[in-house]
GROMACS .gro file of C-alpha atoms in nm:
model
  427
    1MET     CA    1  14.595   7.832   3.102
    2PRO     CA    2  14.251   7.665   3.104
    3ALA     CA    3  14.296   7.419   2.817
    4LEU     CA    4  14.077   7.109   2.837
    5VAL     CA    5  14.088   6.793   2.626
    6LEU     CA    6  13.763   6.600   2.591
    7LEU     CA    7  13.776   6.259   2.425
    8GLY     CA    8  13.611   5.921   2.403
    9ALA     CA    9  13.731   5.661   2.652
   10GLN     CA   10  13.596   5.356   2.465
   11TRP     CA   11  13.540   5.291   2.092
   12GLY     CA   12  13.369   5.622   2.025
   13ASP     CA   13  12.998   5.713   2.027
   14GLU     CA   14  13.015   5.777   2.403
   15GLY     CA   15  12.833   6.110   2.389
   16LYS     CA   16  13.117   6.357   2.330
   17GLY     CA   17  12.881   6.597   2.156
   18LYS     CA   18  12.660   6.625   2.465
   19ALA     CA   19  12.963   6.679   2.689
   20THR     CA   20  13.116   6.941   2.461
   21ASP     CA   21  12.785   7.119   2.428
   22LEU     CA   22  12.744   7.120   2.807
   23LEU     CA   23  13.075   7.301   2.840
   24GLY     CA   24  13.020   7.519   2.533
   25GLY     CA   25  12.867   7.806   2.725
   26SER     CA   26  13.173   7.823   2.951
   27VAL     CA   27  13.448   7.804   2.690
   28ASP     CA   28  13.575   8.050   2.434
   29TYR     CA   29  13.700   7.803   2.171
   30VAL     CA   30  13.609   7.444   2.081
   31VAL     CA   31  13.871   7.274   1.864
   32ARG     CA   32  13.840   6.954   1.659
   33TYR     CA   33  14.196   6.820   1.640
   34GLN     CA   34  14.172   6.496   1.437
   35GLY     CA   35  13.948   6.284   1.217
   36GLY     CA   36  13.704   6.403   0.958
   37ASN     CA   37  13.342   6.346   0.869
   38ASN     CA   38  13.375   5.985   0.984
   39ALA     CA   39  13.290   6.120   1.331
   40GLY     CA   40  12.937   6.175   1.450
   41HIS     CA   41  12.807   6.378   1.744
   42THR     CA   42  12.441   6.412   1.840
   43VAL     CA   43  12.354   6.720   2.043
   44VAL     CA   44  12.001   6.775   2.180
   45VAL     CA   45  11.908   7.137   2.259
   46GLY     CA   46  11.554   7.168   2.393
   47ASP     CA   47  11.336   6.981   2.146
   48GLN     CA   48  11.592   7.017   1.868
   49LYS     CA   49  11.838   6.742   1.774
   50TYR     CA   50  12.154   6.824   1.579
   51ALA     CA   51  12.375   6.563   1.409
   52LEU     CA   52  12.728   6.696   1.359
   53HIS     CA   53  12.997   6.512   1.165
   54LEU     CA   54  13.284   6.745   1.080
   55LEU     CA   55  13.197   7.062   1.270
   56PRO     CA   56  13.303   7.109   1.634
   57SER     CA   57  13.008   7.082   1.873
   58GLY     CA   58  13.082   7.434   1.997
   59ILE     CA   59  12.923   7.569   1.681
   60LEU     CA   60  12.590   7.542   1.865
   61SER     CA   61  12.705   7.763   2.153
   62PRO     CA   62  12.663   8.140   2.098
   63GLY     CA   63  12.982   8.330   2.174
   64CYS     CA   64  13.202   8.022   2.130
   65THR     CA   65  13.448   8.008   1.839
   66PRO     CA   66  13.457   7.663   1.673
   67VAL     CA   67  13.793   7.566   1.520
   68ILE     CA   68  13.889   7.289   1.278
   69GLY     CA   69  14.255   7.225   1.356
   70ASN     CA   70  14.545   7.121   1.138
   71GLY     CA   71  14.506   6.755   1.238
   72VAL     CA   72  14.159   6.727   1.082
   73VAL     CA   73  14.091   6.613   0.724
   74VAL     CA   74  13.821   6.822   0.554
   75ASP     CA   75  13.580   6.723   0.279
   76PRO     CA   76  13.465   7.066   0.152
   77SER     CA   77  13.138   6.935   0.009
   78VAL     CA   78  13.046   6.781   0.344
   79LEU     CA   79  13.156   7.094   0.529
   80PHE     CA   80  12.932   7.322   0.324
   81SER     CA   81  12.641   7.080   0.339
   82GLU     CA   82  12.667   7.077   0.718
   83LEU     CA   83  12.701   7.456   0.737
   84ASN     CA   84  12.400   7.501   0.507
   85GLY     CA   85  12.192   7.268   0.722
   86LEU     CA   86  12.270   7.464   1.038
   87ASN     CA   87  12.214   7.800   0.868
   88GLU     CA   88  11.870   7.685   0.754
   89ARG     CA   89  11.787   7.610   1.118
   90GLY     CA   90  11.891   7.958   1.231
   91ILE     CA   91  12.237   7.869   1.366
   92ASP     CA   92  12.509   8.131   1.312
   93THR     CA   93  12.811   7.954   1.162
   94SER     CA   94  13.015   8.264   1.072
   95ARG     CA   95  13.250   8.218   1.370
   96LEU     CA   96  13.401   7.897   1.231
   97LEU     CA   97  13.778   7.893   1.174
   98ILE     CA   98  13.971   7.635   0.972
   99SER     CA   99  14.345   7.575   0.980
  100GLY     CA  100  14.519   7.641   0.651
  101ASN     CA  101  14.729   7.335   0.727
  102ALA     CA  102  14.431   7.096   0.747
  103HIS     CA  103  14.430   6.842   0.466
  104ILE     CA  104  14.156   6.819   0.204
  105ILE     CA  105  13.968   6.495   0.132
  106THR     CA  106  13.964   6.482  -0.247
  107PRO     CA  107  13.722   6.282  -0.467
  108TYR     CA  108  14.000   6.036  -0.548
  109ASN     CA  109  14.058   5.970  -0.176
  110VAL     CA  110  13.693   5.870  -0.143
  111THR     CA  111  13.716   5.647  -0.451
  112VAL     CA  112  14.028   5.470  -0.326
  113ASP     CA  113  13.870   5.417   0.017
  114LYS     CA  114  13.559   5.251  -0.127
  115VAL     CA  115  13.726   5.027  -0.384
  116THR     CA  116  13.997   4.916  -0.141
  117GLU     CA  117  13.746   4.820   0.128
  118ARG     CA  118  13.538   4.631  -0.127
  119PHE     CA  119  13.850   4.452  -0.252
  120LEU     CA  120  13.936   4.332   0.102
  121GLY     CA  121  13.613   4.133   0.124
  122LYS     CA  122  13.598   3.937   0.450
  123ARG     CA  123  13.916   4.112   0.568
  124LYS     CA  124  13.764   4.460   0.545
  125ILE     CA  125  13.831   4.705   0.826
  126GLY     CA  126  13.483   4.853   0.842
  127THR     CA  127  13.574   5.206   0.731
  128THR     CA  128  13.305   5.465   0.666
  129GLY     CA  129  13.412   5.488   0.301
  130ARG     CA  130  13.454   5.864   0.326
  131GLY     CA  131  13.819   5.887   0.218
  132ILE     CA  132  13.961   5.948   0.565
  133GLY     CA  133  14.233   5.681   0.564
  134PRO     CA  134  14.360   5.753   0.211
  135THR     CA  135  14.377   6.125   0.292
  136TYR     CA  136  14.591   6.060   0.599
  137ALA     CA  137  14.803   5.822   0.389
  138ASP     CA  138  14.859   6.101   0.136
  139LYS     CA  139  14.954   6.331   0.422
  140ILE     CA  140  15.219   6.087   0.545
  141ASN     CA  141  15.337   6.017   0.188
  142ARG     CA  142  15.371   6.395   0.139
  143VAL     CA  143  15.135   6.412  -0.157
  144GLY     CA  144  14.841   6.553   0.041
  145ILE     CA  145  14.642   6.860  -0.053
  146ARG     CA  146  14.612   7.122   0.221
  147VAL     CA  147  14.351   7.396   0.252
  148GLN     CA  148  14.614   7.660   0.178
  149ASP     CA  149  14.697   7.488  -0.154
  150LEU     CA  150  14.360   7.594  -0.293
  151TYR     CA  151  14.495   7.949  -0.317
  152ASP     CA  152  14.786   7.864  -0.551
  153GLU     CA  153  14.657   7.689  -0.863
  154SER     CA  154  15.005   7.598  -0.985
  155ILE     CA  155  15.100   7.421  -0.661
  156LEU     CA  156  14.758   7.258  -0.641
  157THR     CA  157  14.791   7.117  -0.993
  158GLN     CA  158  15.140   6.981  -0.923
  159LYS     CA  159  15.024   6.812  -0.603
  160VAL     CA  160  14.717   6.655  -0.761
  161GLU     CA  161  14.932   6.525  -1.048
  162ALA     CA  162  15.178   6.371  -0.800
  163ALA     CA  163  14.900   6.206  -0.603
  164LEU     CA  164  14.727   6.066  -0.912
  165ASP     CA  165  15.045   5.920  -1.063
  166GLY     CA  166  15.032   5.626  -0.827
  167LYS     CA  167  14.657   5.615  -0.767
  168ASN     CA  168  14.568   5.585  -1.135
  169GLN     CA  169  14.803   5.290  -1.167
  170LEU     CA  170  14.622   5.127  -0.877
  171LEU     CA  171  14.275   5.210  -1.004
  172THR     CA  172  14.331   5.096  -1.364
  173LYS     CA  173  14.559   4.795  -1.318
  174VAL     CA  174  14.439   4.648  -0.988
  175PHE     CA  175  14.078   4.759  -0.951
  176ASN     CA  176  13.990   4.784  -1.323
  177ARG     CA  177  13.858   5.137  -1.281
  178ARG     CA  178  13.897   5.438  -1.509
  179ALA     CA  179  14.183   5.679  -1.450
  180ILE     CA  180  14.099   6.012  -1.285
  181GLU     CA  181  14.187   6.331  -1.472
  182THR     CA  182  14.401   6.591  -1.295
  183ASP     CA  183  14.221   6.888  -1.450
  184GLN     CA  184  13.883   6.760  -1.337
  185ILE     CA  185  13.999   6.736  -0.974
  186VAL     CA  186  14.173   7.074  -0.977
  187GLU     CA  187  13.866   7.242  -1.124
  188GLU     CA  188  13.640   7.094  -0.858
  189LEU     CA  189  13.871   7.185  -0.569
  190LEU     CA  190  13.907   7.543  -0.692
  191THR     CA  191  13.529   7.589  -0.676
  192TYR     CA  192  13.558   7.568  -0.295
  193ALA     CA  193  13.842   7.818  -0.256
  194GLU     CA  194  13.652   8.146  -0.229
  195ARG     CA  195  13.377   8.013  -0.009
  196LEU     CA  196  13.638   7.867   0.227
  197ARG     CA  197  13.849   8.182   0.237
  198PRO     CA  198  13.660   8.368   0.516
  199TYR     CA  199  13.711   8.070   0.749
  200VAL     CA  200  14.081   8.001   0.686
  201ALA     CA  201  14.320   8.118   0.957
  202ASP     CA  202  14.653   8.058   1.131
  203THR     CA  203  14.477   7.865   1.405
  204VAL     CA  204  14.801   7.766   1.581
  205LEU     CA  205  14.886   8.130   1.644
  206LEU     CA  206  14.529   8.217   1.733
  207LEU     CA  207  14.485   7.936   1.990
  208ASN     CA  208  14.816   7.997   2.162
  209LYS     CA  209  14.742   8.369   2.190
  210ALA     CA  210  14.397   8.285   2.328
  211LEU     CA  211  14.551   8.070   2.601
  212ASP     CA  212  14.805   8.341   2.681
  213ASP     CA  213  14.505   8.574   2.728
  214ASP     CA  214  14.342   8.327   2.972
  215LYS     CA  215  14.071   8.221   2.730
  216VAL     CA  216  13.918   7.877   2.784
  217VAL     CA  217  13.994   7.634   2.500
  218LEU     CA  218  13.830   7.292   2.471
  219PHE     CA  219  13.989   7.030   2.244
  220GLU     CA  220  13.735   6.781   2.113
  221GLY     CA  221  13.833   6.435   1.989
  222GLY     CA  222  13.643   6.289   1.696
  223GLN     CA  223  13.667   5.920   1.787
  224GLY     CA  224  13.739   5.707   2.094
  225THR     CA  225  14.061   5.587   2.257
  226LEU     CA  226  14.036   5.231   2.123
  227LEU     CA  227  14.012   5.363   1.766
  228ASP     CA  228  14.347   5.544   1.798
  229ILE     CA  229  14.590   5.445   1.522
  230ASP     CA  230  14.869   5.382   1.778
  231HIS     CA  231  14.682   5.284   2.094
  232GLY     CA  232  14.361   5.128   1.963
  233THR     CA  233  14.258   4.778   1.856
  234TYR     CA  234  14.474   4.789   1.544
  235PRO     CA  235  14.401   4.737   1.254
  236PHE     CA  236  14.035   4.802   1.338
  237VAL     CA  237  14.102   5.167   1.412
  238THR     CA  238  14.079   5.512   1.260
  239SER     CA  239  14.372   5.677   1.080
  240SER     CA  240  14.459   5.944   1.337
  241ASN     CA  241  14.518   6.000   1.710
  242PRO     CA  242  14.201   6.078   1.909
  243THR     CA  243  14.397   6.017   2.230
  244ALA     CA  244  14.510   6.316   2.435
  245GLY     CA  245  14.850   6.347   2.263
  246GLY     CA  246  14.670   6.405   1.935
  247ALA     CA  247  14.518   6.723   2.076
  248CYS     CA  248  14.864   6.879   2.082
  249THR     CA  249  14.983   6.769   1.739
  250GLY     CA  250  14.643   6.829   1.582
  251SER     CA  251  14.615   7.188   1.708
  252GLY     CA  252  14.970   7.317   1.756
  253VAL     CA  253  14.922   7.371   2.130
  254GLY     CA  254  15.196   7.227   2.350
  255PRO     CA  255  15.128   6.967   2.625
  256THR     CA  256  15.235   7.201   2.907
  257LYS     CA  257  14.926   7.413   2.831
  258ILE     CA  258  14.677   7.129   2.889
  259SER     CA  259  14.515   7.156   3.233
  260LYS     CA  260  14.254   6.876   3.226
  261VAL     CA  261  14.185   6.565   3.019
  262ILE     CA  262  13.824   6.447   3.038
  263GLY     CA  263  13.724   6.101   2.921
  264ILE     CA  264  13.368   6.037   2.801
  265LEU     CA  265  13.257   5.699   2.928
  266LYS     CA  266  12.930   5.529   2.838
  267ALA     CA  267  12.763   5.336   3.124
  268TYR     CA  268  12.788   5.029   2.900
  269THR     CA  269  13.001   4.965   2.590
  270THR     CA  270  12.939   4.998   2.217
  271ARG     CA  271  13.139   4.995   1.898
  272VAL     CA  272  13.075   5.032   1.525
  273GLY     CA  273  13.266   4.832   1.267
  274ALA     CA  274  13.473   4.517   1.280
  275GLY     CA  275  13.721   4.407   1.547
  276PRO     CA  276  13.733   4.236   1.887
  277PHE     CA  277  13.475   4.326   2.151
  278PRO     CA  278  13.493   4.103   2.463
  279THR     CA  279  13.166   4.211   2.630
  280GLU     CA  280  12.955   4.214   2.313
  281LEU     CA  281  12.603   4.083   2.372
  282LEU     CA  282  12.438   3.887   2.092
  283ASP     CA  283  12.120   3.826   2.292
  284GLU     CA  284  11.809   4.004   2.421
  285ASP     CA  285  12.014   4.224   2.654
  286GLY     CA  286  12.227   4.347   2.365
  287GLU     CA  287  11.917   4.418   2.158
  288ALA     CA  288  11.757   4.601   2.453
  289LEU     CA  289  12.065   4.822   2.501
  290ARG     CA  290  12.061   4.901   2.129
  291ARG     CA  291  11.689   4.983   2.127
  292ILE     CA  292  11.670   5.182   2.451
  293GLY     CA  293  11.998   5.364   2.387
  294HIS     CA  294  11.912   5.438   2.022
  295GLU     CA  295  12.247   5.288   1.930
  296ARG     CA  296  12.281   5.369   1.565
  297GLY     CA  297  12.587   5.545   1.421
  298VAL     CA  298  12.528   5.917   1.361
  299THR     CA  299  12.754   5.916   1.055
  300THR     CA  300  12.726   5.558   0.927
  301GLY     CA  301  12.365   5.476   1.012
  302ARG     CA  302  12.489   5.131   1.115
  303ASP     CA  303  12.357   4.961   1.427
  304ARG     CA  304  12.616   4.973   1.704
  305ARG     CA  305  12.736   4.653   1.864
  306CYS     CA  306  12.642   4.664   2.233
  307GLY     CA  307  12.783   4.507   2.548
  308TRP     CA  308  12.825   4.550   2.921
  309PHE     CA  309  13.069   4.798   3.077
  310ASP     CA  310  13.435   4.696   3.042
  311ALA     CA  311  13.652   4.818   3.331
  312PRO     CA  312  13.992   4.715   3.183
  313ILE     CA  313  13.914   4.937   2.881
  314ALA     CA  314  13.831   5.230   3.110
  315ARG     CA  315  14.155   5.182   3.306
  316TYR     CA  316  14.349   5.167   2.980
  317ALA     CA  317  14.192   5.494   2.864
  318THR     CA  318  14.285   5.656   3.195
  319ARG     CA  319  14.644   5.542   3.150
  320VAL     CA  320  14.715   5.632   2.786
  321ASN     CA  321  14.535   5.967   2.803
  322GLY     CA  322  14.635   6.077   3.153
  323LEU     CA  323  14.266   6.130   3.231
  324THR     CA  324  14.184   6.364   3.518
  325ASP     CA  325  13.803   6.320   3.504
  326PHE     CA  326  13.528   6.108   3.354
  327PHE     CA  327  13.192   6.217   3.215
  328LEU     CA  328  12.964   5.911   3.246
  329THR     CA  329  12.687   5.912   2.984
  330LYS     CA  330  12.366   5.717   2.923
  331LEU     CA  331  12.320   5.593   3.278
  332ASP     CA  332  11.945   5.616   3.217
  333VAL     CA  333  11.962   5.343   2.952
  334LEU     CA  334  12.038   5.085   3.223
  335THR     CA  335  11.716   5.159   3.413
  336GLY     CA  336  11.503   4.845   3.437
  337TRP     CA  337  11.765   4.574   3.476
  338ASP     CA  338  11.744   4.382   3.804
  339GLU     CA  339  12.116   4.307   3.785
  340ILE     CA  340  12.388   4.464   3.573
  341PRO     CA  341  12.705   4.268   3.489
  342VAL     CA  342  13.033   4.460   3.472
  343CYS     CA  343  13.350   4.315   3.317
  344VAL     CA  344  13.628   4.347   3.576
  345ALA     CA  345  13.896   4.134   3.407
  346TYR     CA  346  13.949   3.884   3.122
  347GLU     CA  347  14.017   3.515   3.098
  348ILE     CA  348  14.280   3.445   2.832
  349ASP     CA  349  14.398   3.086   2.784
  350GLY     CA  350  14.292   3.000   3.138
  351ARG     CA  351  14.466   3.301   3.293
  352ARG     CA  352  14.297   3.594   3.469
  353VAL     CA  353  14.418   3.918   3.310
  354GLU     CA  354  14.335   4.244   3.488
  355GLU     CA  355  14.447   4.489   3.219
  356LEU     CA  356  14.392   4.533   2.848
  357PRO     CA  357  14.637   4.294   2.675
  358TYR     CA  358  14.876   4.459   2.431
  359SER     CA  359  14.865   4.154   2.202
  360GLN     CA  360  14.592   4.161   1.939
  361THR     CA  361  14.576   3.781   1.953
  362ASP     CA  362  14.521   3.779   2.328
  363PHE     CA  363  14.256   4.049   2.308
  364HIS     CA  364  14.078   3.863   2.031
  365HIS     CA  365  14.054   3.557   2.258
  366ALA     CA  366  13.972   3.747   2.579
  367LYS     CA  367  13.660   3.632   2.761
  368PRO     CA  368  13.501   3.874   3.009
  369ILE     CA  369  13.500   3.797   3.380
  370TYR     CA  370  13.192   3.961   3.527
  371GLU     CA  371  13.084   4.093   3.863
  372THR     CA  372  12.714   4.164   3.900
  373LEU     CA  373  12.583   4.487   4.050
  374PRO     CA  374  12.223   4.546   4.164
  375GLY     CA  375  12.010   4.743   3.919
  376TRP     CA  376  11.728   4.994   3.962
  377SER     CA  377  11.383   5.056   3.814
  378GLU     CA  378  11.324   5.421   3.909
  379ASP     CA  379  11.322   5.692   3.639
  380ILE     CA  380  11.644   5.891   3.679
  381THR     CA  381  11.601   6.143   3.395
  382LYS     CA  382  11.481   6.416   3.632
  383ALA     CA  383  11.771   6.374   3.877
  384LYS     CA  384  11.962   6.699   3.933
  385THR     CA  385  12.211   6.587   4.201
  386PHE     CA  386  12.393   6.265   4.276
  387ALA     CA  387  12.175   6.223   4.587
  388ASP     CA  388  11.865   6.224   4.365
  389LEU     CA  389  11.975   5.895   4.207
  390PRO     CA  390  11.844   5.565   4.346
  391LYS     CA  391  12.087   5.399   4.587
  392ASN     CA  392  12.166   5.121   4.342
  393ALA     CA  393  12.236   5.372   4.065
  394GLN     CA  394  12.468   5.558   4.302
  395GLY     CA  395  12.640   5.228   4.383
  396TYR     CA  396  12.684   5.151   4.013
  397VAL     CA  397  12.847   5.489   3.948
  398LYS     CA  398  13.078   5.454   4.248
  399ALA     CA  399  13.179   5.102   4.143
  400LEU     CA  400  13.264   5.221   3.790
  401GLU     CA  401  13.465   5.510   3.932
  402ASP     CA  402  13.664   5.278   4.159
  403MET     CA  403  13.736   5.041   3.871
  404SER     CA  404  13.825   5.308   3.614
  405GLY     CA  405  14.098   5.507   3.791
  406ALA     CA  406  13.967   5.864   3.766
  407PRO     CA  407  13.679   6.053   3.932
  408ILE     CA  408  13.340   6.066   3.763
  409SER     CA  409  13.268   6.439   3.761
  410ALA     CA  410  12.946   6.444   3.557
  411ILE     CA  411  12.669   6.196   3.476
  412GLY     CA  412  12.433   6.197   3.179
  413VAL     CA  413  12.083   6.087   3.283
  414GLY     CA  414  11.911   6.164   2.953
  415PRO     CA  415  11.984   6.294   2.602
  416GLY     CA  416  11.887   6.658   2.666
  417ARG     CA  417  12.130   6.942   2.733
  418ASP     CA  418  11.985   6.986   3.084
  419GLU     CA  419  11.972   6.615   3.171
  420THR     CA  420  12.313   6.606   3.334
  421ILE     CA  421  12.430   6.581   3.693
  422GLU     CA  422  12.742   6.789   3.756
  423ILE     CA  423  12.942   6.659   4.054
  424ASN     CA  424  13.267   6.851   4.003
  425SER     CA  425  13.327   7.147   3.775
  426PHE     CA  426  13.547   7.080   3.474
  427ILE     CA  427  13.658   7.443   3.457
   0.00000   0.00000   0.00000
């Protein structure tokens, strides 16, 4: 049962799209299991760059079936915009499958997201404003709209009415906005029904049958471990579970069928949005990492906050996900530094703390304790084997592996599809 989970081991933006695309030619299905169009994956194929937000990265791999699982929230307008963009560039998107149990991001979810974030002012979370959180809230409050509801107008109308009962009170009485009409929302959602129909499937049944038939299924997380609603830096997190357990609930495939869990680990650390970040660099080094690494959010367009590698975070990701392997990305970005600091522990109130503190207060006050590793100046983008790397680059990779708790099985030495060193096979 070759089922692989591939997820971010930091705050997201680690290069999951490149890793998924690398495996795409060897897998039969690529499954997004959580999140929505608040995710962003950049995949470089030859001289072509593709920015994906909602679609699984496997959509770029001929012969691979991309699947949007039940744990994903889907904005139909974004979905069709993304499909149209790929079709115009000659990409076949007809293989896409979407779970009928996936929830729909409605226009009122987007409205509530934006006005709520604006209302929070200095206490804002840093959401993308795309309606993700409110859609998951509707799901939990059992007033969500699922893809399958688009095919029963009566049920759809009842559900939209139920959802708007409370939201219109909030919009008119708290935020001084106009009420949203039920009929207007229903009419808009119904316009998507027929175009969605060819993609809608019982993906739970399909994926389990595929695994029974020894097909290779790759589960792709949308965000990173530290953005997990349960295991991340709450409340500065996403509204779903990108950690490995979310792959099971978000796809309907049981944990006994998972054979490997691969963590994507950037050779330094970045995050987008608010929240604690112990190794953040607000100096020339941070600006250099941002510039050389092109650290700008694929979905948000916001500059990413940049810092040195944080080993306690990597160990935490290994622990909560049960990681079997790491894919280390963007090693090439560190070329040119004489010395490279690595955070090995934290100082909190005068104490040395080796692991990620569970207390938000402690993590907020954590100061990085660094060890310095020798850097390298040689161009590594043409390296094809680990032995091709400069000795100091090899030493850096080995040190990160020792600190992180799982083997580094692949290394990204450039943005291109072929700029990867494979040490151990993932499949």
